[in-house]
XYZ file of N, CA and C in Angstrom:
864
model
N -9.639 -54.350 117.783
C -9.579 -52.896 116.887
C -9.502 -53.006 115.405
N -10.377 -52.566 114.708
C -10.512 -52.764 113.337
C -9.137 -52.041 112.577
N -8.726 -52.502 111.610
C -7.289 -51.981 110.792
C -7.798 -50.555 110.047
N -6.852 -49.672 110.430
C -7.044 -48.468 109.999
C -7.096 -48.469 108.144
N -8.079 -47.961 107.594
C -8.146 -47.973 106.123
C -6.858 -46.978 105.570
N -6.313 -47.217 104.538
C -5.424 -46.707 103.931
C -5.683 -45.503 102.609
N -7.267 -45.685 102.454
C -7.874 -44.607 101.458
C -8.827 -43.964 101.900
N -9.166 -43.127 101.094
C -10.137 -42.013 101.384
C -11.520 -42.293 101.852
N -11.786 -43.730 101.582
C -13.094 -43.937 102.146
C -12.587 -45.331 102.756
N -13.471 -45.645 103.785
C -13.422 -47.107 104.339
C -13.884 -48.170 103.784
N -13.576 -49.485 103.926
C -13.889 -50.809 103.435
C -15.546 -50.712 103.031
N -16.131 -50.414 104.237
C -17.764 -50.328 104.169
C -18.115 -49.371 103.198
N -17.573 -48.100 103.150
C -18.060 -47.170 102.202
C -17.700 -47.406 100.820
N -16.782 -48.531 100.717
C -16.382 -48.848 99.152
C -17.445 -49.760 98.715
N -18.084 -50.257 99.590
C -18.971 -51.317 99.078
C -20.522 -50.836 98.458
N -20.538 -49.291 98.945
C -21.642 -48.874 98.416
C -21.424 -48.233 97.062
N -22.372 -48.705 96.081
C -22.071 -48.200 94.554
C -22.017 -46.782 94.619
N -22.531 -45.674 94.975
C -22.218 -44.222 94.743
C -20.907 -43.906 95.131
N -20.350 -44.407 96.291
C -18.967 -44.109 96.871
C -18.015 -44.555 96.021
N -18.200 -45.948 95.728
C -17.104 -46.610 94.661
C -17.279 -45.858 93.170
N -18.367 -45.531 92.835
C -18.484 -45.042 91.711
C -17.637 -43.437 91.803
N -17.917 -42.747 92.619
C -17.206 -41.457 92.629
C -15.861 -41.468 92.892
N -15.454 -42.466 93.542
C -13.911 -42.569 93.896
C -13.197 -43.033 92.760
N -13.880 -44.061 91.891
C -13.393 -44.493 90.444
C -13.353 -43.335 89.425
N -14.527 -42.554 89.558
C -14.716 -41.394 88.505
C -13.287 -40.433 88.712
N -13.274 -40.301 89.993
C -12.285 -39.132 90.488
C -10.542 -39.930 90.037
N -10.473 -40.911 90.247
C -9.213 -41.484 89.778
C -9.076 -41.338 88.293
N -9.923 -41.927 87.470
C -9.714 -41.734 86.046
C -9.524 -40.289 85.652
N -10.352 -39.469 86.180
C -10.232 -38.089 85.663
C -8.987 -37.310 86.077
N -8.393 -37.814 87.189
C -6.911 -37.545 87.944
C -5.986 -37.986 86.694
N -6.238 -39.362 86.383
C -5.069 -39.828 85.362
C -5.426 -39.179 84.043
N -6.372 -38.993 83.565
C -6.377 -38.281 82.244
C -5.801 -36.850 82.324
N -6.183 -36.138 83.391
C -5.601 -34.825 83.700
C -4.003 -34.799 83.640
N -3.589 -35.860 84.401
C -2.193 -36.140 84.306
C -1.470 -36.367 82.884
N -2.333 -37.397 82.211
C -1.814 -37.572 80.776
C -1.695 -36.425 79.918
N -2.717 -35.707 80.089
C -2.940 -34.297 79.277
C -1.718 -33.354 79.445
N -1.506 -33.332 80.820
C -0.413 -32.186 81.171
C 1.068 -32.931 80.885
N 1.202 -34.069 80.702
C 2.418 -34.857 80.676
C 2.707 -34.894 79.165
N 1.690 -35.724 78.401
C 1.875 -36.087 77.236
C 1.173 -35.083 75.999
N 0.469 -34.426 76.735
C -0.169 -33.389 75.790
C 0.700 -32.641 74.889
N 1.905 -31.748 75.555
C 2.588 -30.991 74.848
C 3.613 -31.783 73.807
N 3.725 -33.026 74.042
C 4.778 -33.810 73.348
C 3.934 -34.216 72.063
N 2.834 -34.554 72.492
C 1.876 -34.923 71.044
C 1.781 -33.733 70.207
N 1.364 -32.679 70.916
C 1.147 -31.158 70.041
C 2.538 -30.901 69.287
N 3.711 -31.216 69.801
C 4.940 -30.820 69.223
C 4.880 -31.767 67.909
N 4.789 -33.088 68.287
C 4.954 -33.968 66.924
C 3.930 -33.583 65.934
N 2.728 -33.390 66.424
C 1.682 -32.967 65.323
C 1.865 -31.771 64.702
N 2.403 -30.690 65.440
C 3.114 -29.759 64.585
C 4.089 -29.773 63.879
N 4.940 -30.875 63.912
C 6.237 -31.021 63.133
C 5.506 -31.762 61.895
N 4.589 -32.484 61.695
C 4.173 -32.986 60.501
C 3.042 -32.406 59.762
N 2.726 -31.173 60.360
C 1.555 -30.231 59.657
C 2.015 -29.133 58.590
N 1.411 -28.985 57.538
C 2.058 -27.988 56.732
C 1.587 -26.743 57.455
N 2.538 -25.592 56.942
C 2.624 -24.225 57.880
C 1.225 -23.760 57.547
N 0.510 -23.826 56.473
C -0.651 -23.308 56.172
C -1.686 -23.641 56.959
N -1.775 -24.973 57.208
C -2.814 -25.507 58.389
C -2.523 -25.132 59.897
N -1.324 -24.983 59.987
C -0.930 -24.736 61.457
C -1.481 -23.276 61.741
N -1.639 -22.401 60.760
C -2.086 -21.102 60.856
C -3.601 -21.194 60.795
N -4.314 -21.809 59.818
C -5.707 -21.773 59.637
C -6.182 -22.530 60.776
N -5.695 -23.617 61.081
C -6.624 -24.837 61.999
C -5.455 -25.059 62.957
N -5.065 -24.358 63.988
C -3.864 -24.828 64.814
C -4.463 -25.715 65.878
N -5.661 -25.714 66.210
C -6.434 -26.650 67.132
C -6.996 -27.952 66.784
N -6.687 -28.284 65.465
C -7.056 -29.416 64.723
C -6.013 -30.750 65.267
N -6.907 -31.694 65.803
C -5.963 -32.964 66.458
C -5.103 -33.536 65.700
N -5.206 -33.678 64.274
C -4.217 -34.066 63.556
C -4.310 -33.752 61.984
N -3.290 -33.502 61.417
C -3.240 -32.757 60.230
C -3.801 -33.605 59.038
N -4.566 -32.962 58.016
C -5.063 -33.686 56.947
C -4.274 -34.524 56.112
N -3.080 -33.679 55.777
C -1.939 -34.337 54.919
C -0.654 -34.270 55.723
N -0.453 -35.402 56.612
C 0.707 -35.193 57.347
C 2.187 -35.358 56.418
N 2.979 -34.612 57.091
C 4.342 -34.781 55.971
C 5.281 -35.025 57.102
N 5.886 -36.489 57.052
C 6.652 -36.795 57.897
C 8.268 -36.723 57.500
N 8.094 -36.073 56.285
C 9.636 -35.614 55.827
C 10.203 -34.573 56.191
N 9.289 -33.665 57.297
C 10.027 -32.372 57.697
C 11.165 -32.804 58.676
N 11.033 -34.202 59.246
C 12.152 -34.376 60.064
C 13.266 -34.533 59.304
N 13.339 -35.239 58.222
C 14.666 -35.429 57.653
C 15.229 -33.968 57.072
N 14.181 -33.312 56.587
C 14.439 -31.976 56.065
C 15.232 -31.008 57.159
N 14.586 -31.158 58.325
C 15.123 -30.352 59.505
C 16.272 -30.852 59.833
N 16.539 -32.237 59.707
C 17.865 -32.792 59.974
C 19.050 -32.377 59.033
N 18.760 -32.186 57.735
C 19.571 -32.030 56.931
C 19.957 -30.467 56.709
N 18.722 -29.857 56.108
C 18.872 -28.360 55.750
C 19.095 -27.384 56.952
N 18.307 -27.778 58.207
C 18.792 -27.078 59.305
C 19.808 -27.511 60.217
N 20.562 -28.310 59.759
C 21.575 -28.962 60.302
C 21.539 -29.281 61.863
N 20.261 -29.999 62.115
C 20.052 -30.296 63.331
C 21.022 -31.460 63.699
N 21.270 -32.343 63.005
C 22.113 -33.550 63.231
C 23.221 -33.054 63.864
N 23.961 -31.767 63.395
C 25.211 -31.172 63.812
C 24.991 -30.624 65.359
N 23.988 -29.942 65.243
C 23.506 -29.315 66.772
C 23.353 -30.485 67.855
N 22.809 -31.615 67.405
C 22.389 -32.577 68.308
C 23.941 -33.295 68.810
N 24.613 -33.215 68.028
C 26.059 -33.835 68.374
C 26.601 -32.864 69.284
N 26.548 -31.585 68.985
C 27.131 -30.791 69.825
C 26.502 -30.753 71.103
N 25.162 -30.922 71.305
C 24.819 -30.999 72.609
C 25.145 -32.390 73.303
N 25.147 -33.363 72.737
C 25.637 -34.537 73.078
C 27.070 -34.568 73.730
N 28.031 -33.793 73.106
C 29.354 -33.517 73.709
C 29.367 -32.686 74.784
N 28.207 -31.985 74.925
C 28.000 -30.566 76.129
C 27.659 -31.665 77.182
N 26.567 -32.480 76.943
C 25.906 -33.173 77.876
C 26.903 -34.197 78.552
N 27.587 -34.982 77.703
C 28.513 -35.983 78.173
C 29.584 -35.342 79.042
N 30.061 -34.324 78.611
C 31.269 -33.792 79.527
C 30.857 -33.189 80.804
N 29.513 -32.551 80.781
C 28.861 -31.818 81.811
C 28.645 -33.239 83.133
N 28.290 -34.365 82.376
C 27.529 -35.494 83.208
C 28.819 -35.997 83.892
N 29.871 -36.179 83.032
C 31.125 -37.010 83.585
C 31.787 -36.026 84.804
N 31.772 -34.753 84.349
C 32.249 -33.895 85.605
C 31.342 -33.684 86.996
N 30.122 -33.722 86.410
C 29.382 -33.585 87.684
C 29.351 -34.792 88.395
N 29.222 -36.157 87.737
C 29.332 -37.332 88.367
C 30.595 -37.564 89.243
N 31.776 -37.229 88.419
C 33.231 -37.451 89.507
C 33.085 -36.485 90.677
N 32.646 -35.455 90.525
C 33.073 -34.287 91.586
C 31.793 -34.845 92.888
N 30.762 -35.185 92.267
C 29.638 -35.621 93.487
C 30.022 -36.702 93.974
N 30.738 -38.152 93.350
C 30.918 -39.290 94.028
C 32.097 -39.213 94.874
N 33.347 -38.384 94.297
C 34.591 -38.242 95.137
C 34.329 -37.264 96.467
N 33.571 -36.537 96.196
C 33.217 -35.231 97.419
C 32.244 -36.101 98.354
N 31.240 -37.011 97.849
C 30.347 -37.501 98.875
C 31.259 -38.395 99.675
N 32.169 -39.195 98.749
C 32.872 -40.304 99.617
C 33.610 -39.622 100.442
N 34.288 -38.633 100.293
C 35.065 -37.785 101.370
C 34.455 -37.488 102.453
N 33.219 -36.844 102.110
C 32.626 -36.442 103.412
C 31.912 -37.609 104.274
N 31.493 -38.613 103.795
C 30.837 -39.672 104.217
C 31.880 -40.609 104.758
N 32.841 -40.773 104.165
C 33.722 -42.031 104.619
C 35.128 -41.520 105.209
N 35.690 -40.822 104.517
C 37.089 -40.461 104.907
C 36.874 -39.472 106.077
N 35.917 -38.553 105.981
C 35.454 -37.329 107.137
C 36.733 -36.908 107.435
N 37.500 -35.872 106.841
C 38.567 -35.014 107.057
C 38.362 -34.198 108.354
N 39.037 -33.614 108.976
C 38.836 -32.800 110.094
C 37.955 -31.551 109.779
N 38.117 -31.151 108.739
C 37.365 -29.957 108.409
C 36.355 -30.061 107.433
N 36.034 -31.272 106.994
C 35.205 -31.723 106.182
C 33.623 -31.301 106.369
N 33.394 -31.198 107.596
C 31.607 -30.771 107.827
C 31.813 -29.260 107.809
N 33.166 -28.322 107.666
C 33.022 -27.077 107.385
C 32.900 -26.706 105.995
N 33.654 -27.744 105.246
C 33.673 -27.391 103.620
C 32.347 -28.057 103.087
N 31.578 -29.098 103.669
C 30.266 -29.521 103.275
C 29.329 -28.310 103.446
N 29.383 -27.725 104.644
C 28.427 -26.479 104.918
C 28.576 -25.537 104.062
N 29.726 -25.244 103.602
C 30.240 -23.865 102.516
C 29.634 -24.395 101.251
N 29.560 -25.847 100.966
C 29.103 -26.173 99.673
C 27.633 -26.395 99.613
N 26.967 -26.560 100.641
C 25.521 -26.749 100.784
C 24.977 -25.159 100.925
N 25.701 -24.030 101.233
C 25.269 -22.664 101.409
C 25.423 -22.285 99.759
N 25.986 -22.712 98.914
C 26.184 -22.242 97.574
C 24.234 -22.468 96.764
N 24.024 -23.367 97.873
C 22.379 -23.718 97.011
C 21.587 -22.720 97.287
N 21.866 -21.727 98.216
C 21.131 -20.462 98.299
C 21.477 -19.137 97.620
N 22.402 -19.493 96.516
C 23.130 -18.279 96.097
C 22.295 -18.211 94.711
N 21.618 -17.330 94.194
C 20.928 -17.397 92.916
C 21.955 -17.550 91.817
N 21.471 -18.107 90.741
C 22.419 -18.474 89.726
C 22.827 -17.084 89.015
N 22.006 -16.385 88.769
C 22.112 -15.150 88.075
C 23.234 -14.030 89.023
N 23.254 -14.605 90.241
C 24.357 -13.660 91.045
C 25.753 -13.712 90.598
N 25.962 -15.227 90.412
C 27.497 -15.549 89.973
C 27.630 -15.692 88.689
N 26.789 -15.245 87.713
C 26.833 -15.502 86.343
C 27.961 -14.518 85.749
N 27.933 -13.254 86.367
C 29.130 -12.330 85.796
C 30.665 -12.771 86.341
N 30.487 -13.245 87.702
C 31.761 -13.554 88.009
C 32.275 -14.740 87.557
N 31.361 -15.727 87.136
C 31.686 -16.862 86.488
C 32.109 -16.391 84.938
N 31.521 -15.667 84.289
C 31.963 -15.223 82.977
C 33.284 -14.599 82.753
N 33.598 -13.752 83.905
C 34.982 -13.131 83.873
C 36.055 -14.134 84.196
N 35.673 -15.031 84.884
C 36.718 -16.064 85.300
C 37.001 -17.043 83.909
N 35.819 -17.452 83.188
C 36.197 -17.909 82.014
C 36.925 -17.382 81.053
N 36.394 -16.112 81.024
C 37.360 -15.112 80.110
C 38.728 -14.924 80.509
N 39.089 -15.071 81.715
C 40.404 -14.800 82.441
C 41.352 -15.929 82.095
N 40.709 -17.017 82.000
C 41.481 -18.227 81.569
C 41.381 -18.881 80.179
N 40.603 -18.025 79.369
C 40.735 -18.316 78.046
C 39.972 -19.547 77.561
N 38.835 -19.636 78.016
C 37.869 -20.893 77.745
C 36.642 -20.579 76.812
N 36.581 -19.260 76.511
C 35.482 -18.947 75.707
C 35.509 -19.722 74.320
N 34.349 -20.205 74.014
C 34.163 -20.812 72.546
C 34.427 -22.262 72.751
N 34.940 -22.711 73.948
C 35.238 -24.245 74.087
C 34.343 -24.887 75.229
N 34.179 -26.160 74.900
C 33.028 -26.801 75.748
C 33.742 -26.941 77.303
N 34.738 -26.742 77.545
C 35.432 -26.672 78.863
C 34.725 -25.696 80.005
N 34.438 -24.551 78.972
C 33.699 -23.233 79.704
C 32.386 -23.797 80.244
N 31.798 -25.116 79.750
C 30.604 -25.563 80.190
C 30.594 -26.695 81.045
N 31.668 -27.437 80.640
C 31.870 -28.736 81.710
C 32.417 -28.349 83.113
N 33.523 -27.477 83.218
C 33.855 -27.141 84.513
C 32.884 -26.648 85.376
N 32.355 -25.675 85.009
C 31.331 -25.096 85.954
C 30.237 -25.965 86.235
N 29.916 -26.945 85.504
C 29.047 -27.918 85.791
C 29.220 -28.810 87.103
N 30.511 -28.927 87.331
C 30.907 -29.740 88.398
C 30.364 -28.982 89.736
N 30.340 -27.872 89.985
C 30.087 -27.089 91.121
C 28.535 -27.234 91.223
N 28.194 -28.395 91.400
C 26.651 -28.841 91.777
C 26.380 -29.137 93.165
N 25.995 -28.477 94.286
C 25.972 -28.813 95.756
C 24.802 -29.989 96.005
N 23.748 -29.798 95.063
C 22.679 -30.834 95.254
C 23.162 -32.206 95.091
N 24.157 -32.380 94.002
C 24.626 -33.639 93.364
C 25.580 -34.197 94.856
N 26.173 -33.220 95.238
C 27.013 -33.515 96.316
C 26.241 -34.004 97.476
N 25.145 -33.393 97.733
C 24.174 -33.675 98.962
C 23.767 -35.205 98.780
N 23.280 -35.452 97.242
C 22.794 -36.816 97.049
C 23.676 -37.858 97.681
N 24.773 -37.617 96.975
C 26.098 -38.621 96.913
C 26.184 -38.839 98.402
N 26.505 -37.884 99.344
C 26.890 -37.890 100.713
C 25.722 -38.628 101.407
N 24.618 -38.271 101.377
C 23.514 -39.027 102.123
C 23.470 -40.476 101.698
N 23.501 -40.665 100.455
C 23.516 -42.163 99.870
C 24.801 -43.092 100.637
N 25.979 -42.629 100.575
C 27.208 -42.993 101.215
C 27.049 -43.203 103.009
N 26.369 -42.174 103.266
C 26.070 -42.403 104.855
C 25.164 -43.270 105.069
N 24.128 -43.843 104.271
C 23.376 -44.807 104.490
C 23.777 -46.157 104.157
N 24.742 -46.327 103.733
C 25.424 -47.671 103.629
C 25.868 -48.091 105.022
N 25.966 -49.533 105.190
C 26.503 -50.079 106.474
C 27.878 -49.586 106.819
N 28.378 -49.004 107.858
C 29.556 -48.648 108.337
C 30.551 -49.953 108.318
N 29.847 -51.067 108.594
C 30.491 -52.394 108.836
C 31.323 -52.945 107.512
N 30.699 -52.414 106.351
C 31.600 -52.639 105.101
C 32.760 -51.582 104.786
N 32.837 -50.469 105.577
C 33.878 -49.738 105.336
C 34.825 -50.394 106.500
N 34.517 -50.758 107.522
C 35.490 -50.944 108.430
C 36.197 -52.486 107.838
N 35.232 -53.259 107.528
C 35.869 -54.474 107.267
C 36.724 -54.513 105.890
N 36.680 -53.623 104.985
C 37.407 -53.494 103.786
C 38.807 -52.926 104.457
N 38.824 -51.860 105.541
C 40.034 -51.341 106.064
C 40.761 -52.442 106.866
N 40.244 -53.568 107.441
C 40.550 -54.672 108.039
C 41.501 -55.288 107.173
N 40.768 -55.502 105.915
C 41.436 -56.325 104.969
C 42.622 -55.789 104.353
N 42.820 -54.258 104.408
C 44.046 -53.781 103.864
C 43.505 -52.801 102.648
N 42.289 -52.758 102.389
C 41.771 -52.025 101.278
C 42.352 -50.426 101.565
N 42.932 -49.828 100.362
C 43.405 -48.508 100.257
C 42.065 -47.812 100.088
N 42.043 -46.455 100.323
C 40.958 -45.591 99.930
C 40.398 -45.518 98.703
N 41.438 -45.693 97.659
C 40.973 -45.943 96.247
C 40.144 -47.193 96.074
N 40.829 -48.295 96.447
C 40.192 -49.586 96.395
C 38.737 -49.665 97.127
N 38.680 -48.893 98.490
C 37.176 -48.886 98.856
C 36.433 -47.977 98.186
N 36.823 -47.099 97.352
C 35.736 -46.299 96.575
C 35.396 -46.929 95.332
N 36.351 -47.829 94.761
C 36.214 -48.252 93.392
C 35.704 -49.863 93.358
N 35.993 -50.402 94.399
C 35.643 -51.811 94.494
C 34.416 -52.204 95.474
N 34.158 -51.210 96.613
C 33.387 -51.414 97.505
C 32.145 -50.639 97.219
N 32.384 -49.376 97.164
C 31.140 -48.275 97.150
C 30.605 -47.927 95.922
N 31.215 -47.869 94.841
C 30.901 -47.568 93.395
C 29.929 -48.848 92.907
N 30.552 -49.999 93.107
C 29.414 -51.134 92.627
C 27.918 -51.108 93.379
N 27.954 -50.319 94.378
C 26.712 -50.300 95.252
C 25.825 -49.211 95.147
N 26.367 -48.293 94.233
C 26.005 -46.921 93.985
C 25.207 -46.891 92.953
N 24.923 -47.667 92.188
C 23.933 -47.352 90.747
C 22.858 -46.791 91.062
N 21.935 -46.933 92.202
C 20.805 -46.033 92.364
C 21.258 -44.467 92.196
N 21.849 -44.152 93.207
C 22.426 -42.349 93.129
C 23.104 -42.172 92.151
N 23.842 -43.116 91.288
C 24.585 -42.740 90.085
C 23.487 -42.412 88.964
N 22.480 -43.361 88.878
C 21.364 -42.944 87.937
C 20.648 -41.846 88.394
N 20.365 -41.600 89.491
C 19.791 -40.083 90.058
C 20.534 -38.964 89.539
N 21.700 -38.996 89.791
C 22.637 -37.809 89.525
C 22.812 -37.632 87.885
N 23.031 -38.993 87.201
C 23.250 -39.127 85.852
C 21.629 -38.330 85.197
N 20.770 -38.694 85.388
C 19.380 -38.067 85.152
C 19.261 -36.585 85.359
N 19.443 -36.232 86.596
C 19.503 -34.678 86.944
C 20.553 -34.002 85.964
N 21.722 -34.482 85.784
C 22.862 -34.021 84.879
C 22.543 -33.722 83.656
N 21.921 -34.836 83.111
C 21.480 -34.709 81.636
C 20.749 -34.035 81.258
N 19.437 -33.916 82.211
C 18.328 -33.133 81.847
C 18.689 -31.752 81.918
N 19.300 -31.375 83.009
C 19.730 -30.092 83.217
C 20.752 -29.614 82.192
N 21.912 -30.291 81.822
C 22.714 -29.872 80.614
C 21.964 -29.832 79.157
N 20.936 -30.591 79.067
C 20.320 -30.650 77.725
C 19.578 -29.526 77.548
N 18.755 -28.975 78.687
C 17.815 -27.991 78.356
C 18.780 -26.564 78.707
N 19.867 -26.560 79.235
C 20.627 -25.296 79.684
C 20.675 -24.497 78.257
N 20.361 -23.136 78.591
C 20.370 -22.064 77.410
C 21.164 -21.080 77.662
N 21.130 -20.369 78.887
C 21.639 -19.083 78.937
C 23.004 -19.155 79.189
N 23.745 -20.173 79.941
C 25.203 -20.093 79.658
C 25.909 -20.652 78.747
N 25.562 -21.733 77.778
C 25.803 -21.842 76.479
C 25.898 -20.519 75.643
N 24.648 -19.772 75.678
C 24.591 -18.738 74.973
C 25.711 -17.611 75.213
N 25.981 -17.602 76.328
C 27.092 -16.789 76.783
C 28.681 -16.922 76.388
N 28.704 -17.990 76.759
C 30.275 -18.846 76.264
C 30.466 -19.339 75.006
N 29.554 -19.689 74.048
C 29.656 -20.390 72.973
C 29.033 -19.357 71.970
N 29.794 -18.554 71.454
C 29.413 -17.653 70.208
C 29.770 -18.369 68.823
N 30.522 -19.249 68.691
C 30.611 -19.803 67.325
C 29.480 -20.787 67.078
N 28.664 -20.505 65.945
C 27.448 -20.975 65.837
C 27.730 -22.623 65.463
N 29.015 -22.911 64.881
C 29.135 -24.236 64.531
C 29.353 -25.108 65.839
N 29.361 -24.363 67.111
C 29.908 -25.309 68.274
C 28.374 -25.135 69.319
N 27.774 -24.457 68.749
C 26.477 -24.402 69.982
C 25.735 -25.529 69.868
N 24.821 -25.777 71.152
C 24.122 -26.894 71.371
C 22.651 -26.511 70.706
N 21.905 -27.438 70.727
C 20.534 -27.370 70.018
C 19.790 -26.469 70.714
N 19.798 -26.097 72.076
C 18.959 -25.338 72.857
C 19.269 -23.845 72.291
N 20.517 -23.567 71.953
C 20.705 -22.222 71.240
C 20.495 -22.081 70.065
N 20.636 -23.098 69.387
C 20.480 -23.003 67.705
C 19.204 -22.914 67.333
N 18.224 -23.453 68.169
C 17.088 -23.419 67.665
C 16.469 -21.906 67.814
N 16.830 -20.985 68.616
C 16.487 -19.782 68.914
C 17.103 -19.080 67.757
N 18.304 -19.242 67.174
C 18.750 -18.520 65.869
C 17.893 -19.048 64.703
N 17.358 -20.174 64.777
C 16.789 -20.601 63.589
C 15.252 -20.131 63.535
N 14.665 -19.303 64.452
C 13.335 -19.158 64.457
C 13.014 -18.236 63.095
N 13.982 -17.241 62.832
C 13.567 -16.185 61.912
C 13.666 -16.814 60.302
N 14.805 -17.911 60.371
C 15.141 -18.523 59.113
C 14.609 -19.586 58.615
N 13.774 -20.507 59.618
C 13.633 -21.839 59.247
C 11.927 -21.806 58.923
N 11.158 -22.428 58.244
C 9.838 -22.684 58.148
C 9.217 -22.946 59.508
N 8.045 -23.048 59.530
C 7.318 -23.082 60.802
C 7.354 -24.640 61.236
N 7.077 -25.563 60.418
C 6.891 -26.730 60.435
C 8.288 -27.640 60.574
N 9.392 -27.254 59.921
C 10.453 -27.586 59.928
C 11.099 -27.379 61.386
N 11.137 -26.165 61.896
C 11.465 -25.613 63.085
C 10.850 -26.414 64.188
N 9.673 -26.738 64.225
C 8.599 -27.473 65.160
C 9.447 -29.060 65.274
N 9.660 -29.404 63.886
C 10.205 -30.740 63.986
C 11.676 -30.870 64.274
N 12.311 -29.807 64.332
C 13.749 -29.723 65.086
C 13.531 -29.744 66.506
N 12.457 -29.209 67.098
C 12.220 -29.148 68.445
C 11.905 -30.298 68.977
N 10.978 -30.959 68.191
C 10.657 -32.550 68.275
C 11.907 -33.374 68.402
N 12.796 -33.237 67.472
C 14.140 -34.111 67.788
C 14.914 -33.711 68.803
N 14.803 -32.362 69.155
C 15.629 -32.169 70.482
C 14.733 -32.657 71.658
N 13.592 -32.990 71.632
C 13.025 -33.555 73.021
C 13.224 -34.889 73.149
N 13.384 -35.584 71.985
C 13.351 -37.406 72.171
C 14.404 -37.804 72.949
N 15.735 -37.192 72.835
C 16.645 -37.807 73.754
C 16.368 -38.066 75.305
N 16.353 -36.665 75.731
C 15.947 -36.695 77.298
C 14.736 -37.321 77.753
N 13.652 -37.553 76.958
C 12.526 -38.356 77.078
C 12.957 -39.982 77.390
N 13.706 -40.174 76.302
C 14.228 -41.653 76.260
C 15.237 -41.938 77.280
N 16.043 -41.077 77.648
C 16.754 -41.367 78.705
C 16.117 -41.575 80.071
N 14.929 -40.522 80.302
C 14.208 -40.617 81.533
C 13.435 -41.980 81.711
N 12.777 -42.294 80.446
C 12.110 -43.592 80.572
C 13.177 -44.838 80.974
N 14.419 -44.522 80.381
C 15.415 -45.744 80.669
C 15.649 -45.700 82.451
N 16.130 -44.600 82.914
C 16.484 -44.323 84.091
C 15.650 -44.178 85.411
N 14.036 -44.007 84.919
C 13.238 -43.441 85.957
C 13.092 -44.625 87.080
N 13.209 -45.937 86.639
C 12.921 -46.868 88.027
C 14.066 -46.797 88.836
N 15.415 -46.630 88.465
C 16.612 -46.270 89.237
C 16.368 -45.057 90.044
N 15.741 -44.022 89.604
C 15.663 -42.581 90.235
C 14.721 -42.707 91.614
N 13.584 -43.548 91.366
C 12.705 -43.755 92.626
C 13.492 -44.463 93.640
N 14.152 -45.585 93.242
C 14.996 -46.322 94.266
C 16.078 -45.541 94.909
N 16.724 -44.475 94.034
C 17.965 -43.898 94.666
C 17.595 -42.763 95.335
N 16.274 -41.930 95.261
C 15.861 -41.090 96.215
C 15.347 -41.525 97.499
N 14.723 -42.619 97.254
C 14.272 -43.391 98.551
C 15.437 -43.919 99.360
N 16.484 -44.129 98.835
C 17.721 -44.829 99.466
C 18.528 -43.674 100.197
N 18.403 -42.568 99.678
C 19.212 -41.097 100.202
C 18.368 -40.532 101.153
N 16.923 -40.718 101.308
C 15.898 -40.290 101.988
C 15.873 -38.872 101.521
N 16.138 -38.312 100.569
C 15.903 -36.845 100.128
C 14.407 -36.804 99.532
N 13.635 -35.938 99.887
C 12.370 -35.812 99.453
C 12.017 -34.397 98.632
N 11.274 -34.622 97.534
C 10.974 -33.177 96.752
C 10.025 -32.596 97.606
């Protein structure tokens, strides 16, 4: 019996020039389309950041400005105080990332390894929150933050970020996929629960840590509604909120330059962590 082909066309069809040409053409066009969709907005943002405002209005579709001005980045960084807003965003993202990672890893370890008697009910309750729309809980969450006097502090963003059911799901599935013999051998050797987590589980959890970290960083960096609600002090606002406030005050080219600088950090983080993300999602068995 001949081996089943894993492509759209059989090996015999691929030897025919018309079929091979059509397949290669479709692959090239698909690649070009994906590049336009993925890289196109980034390129257009950089192009707009170095284009004079008059040229942006007169020739918005020109592929490259006649007189590019790379000084817009420096001007936006200093005069629009983009550097301060980026530093505020880094603080927001770092705190949210730490809280999300801590909650996900400890909760996933408890559900998958310790397995308390009521653990499955708590786990089901946590997963049920994934079906609650974010806007439904926004008012009650704001009232809670107001009650404990956390407005205009980053704690109002960090603490709610830990309530992420999807991260708990990822960590739990990952720990469940690890060999049970590892846990049993460590317990026989006298390892405590804390040692089991820190010396056995966490060193093997780099893929899922990378996945949770990437999701946490991306979500925290682009979050707009909640920081806008709880941070009213302009000196504390992250870049996502500050850019909206700068729309009416900043020149168009400097505003786009600020947007380009706001885009750069999450793109770089994704490029660094993307190989771990694929491995981590495959290990947990979670499919998008």
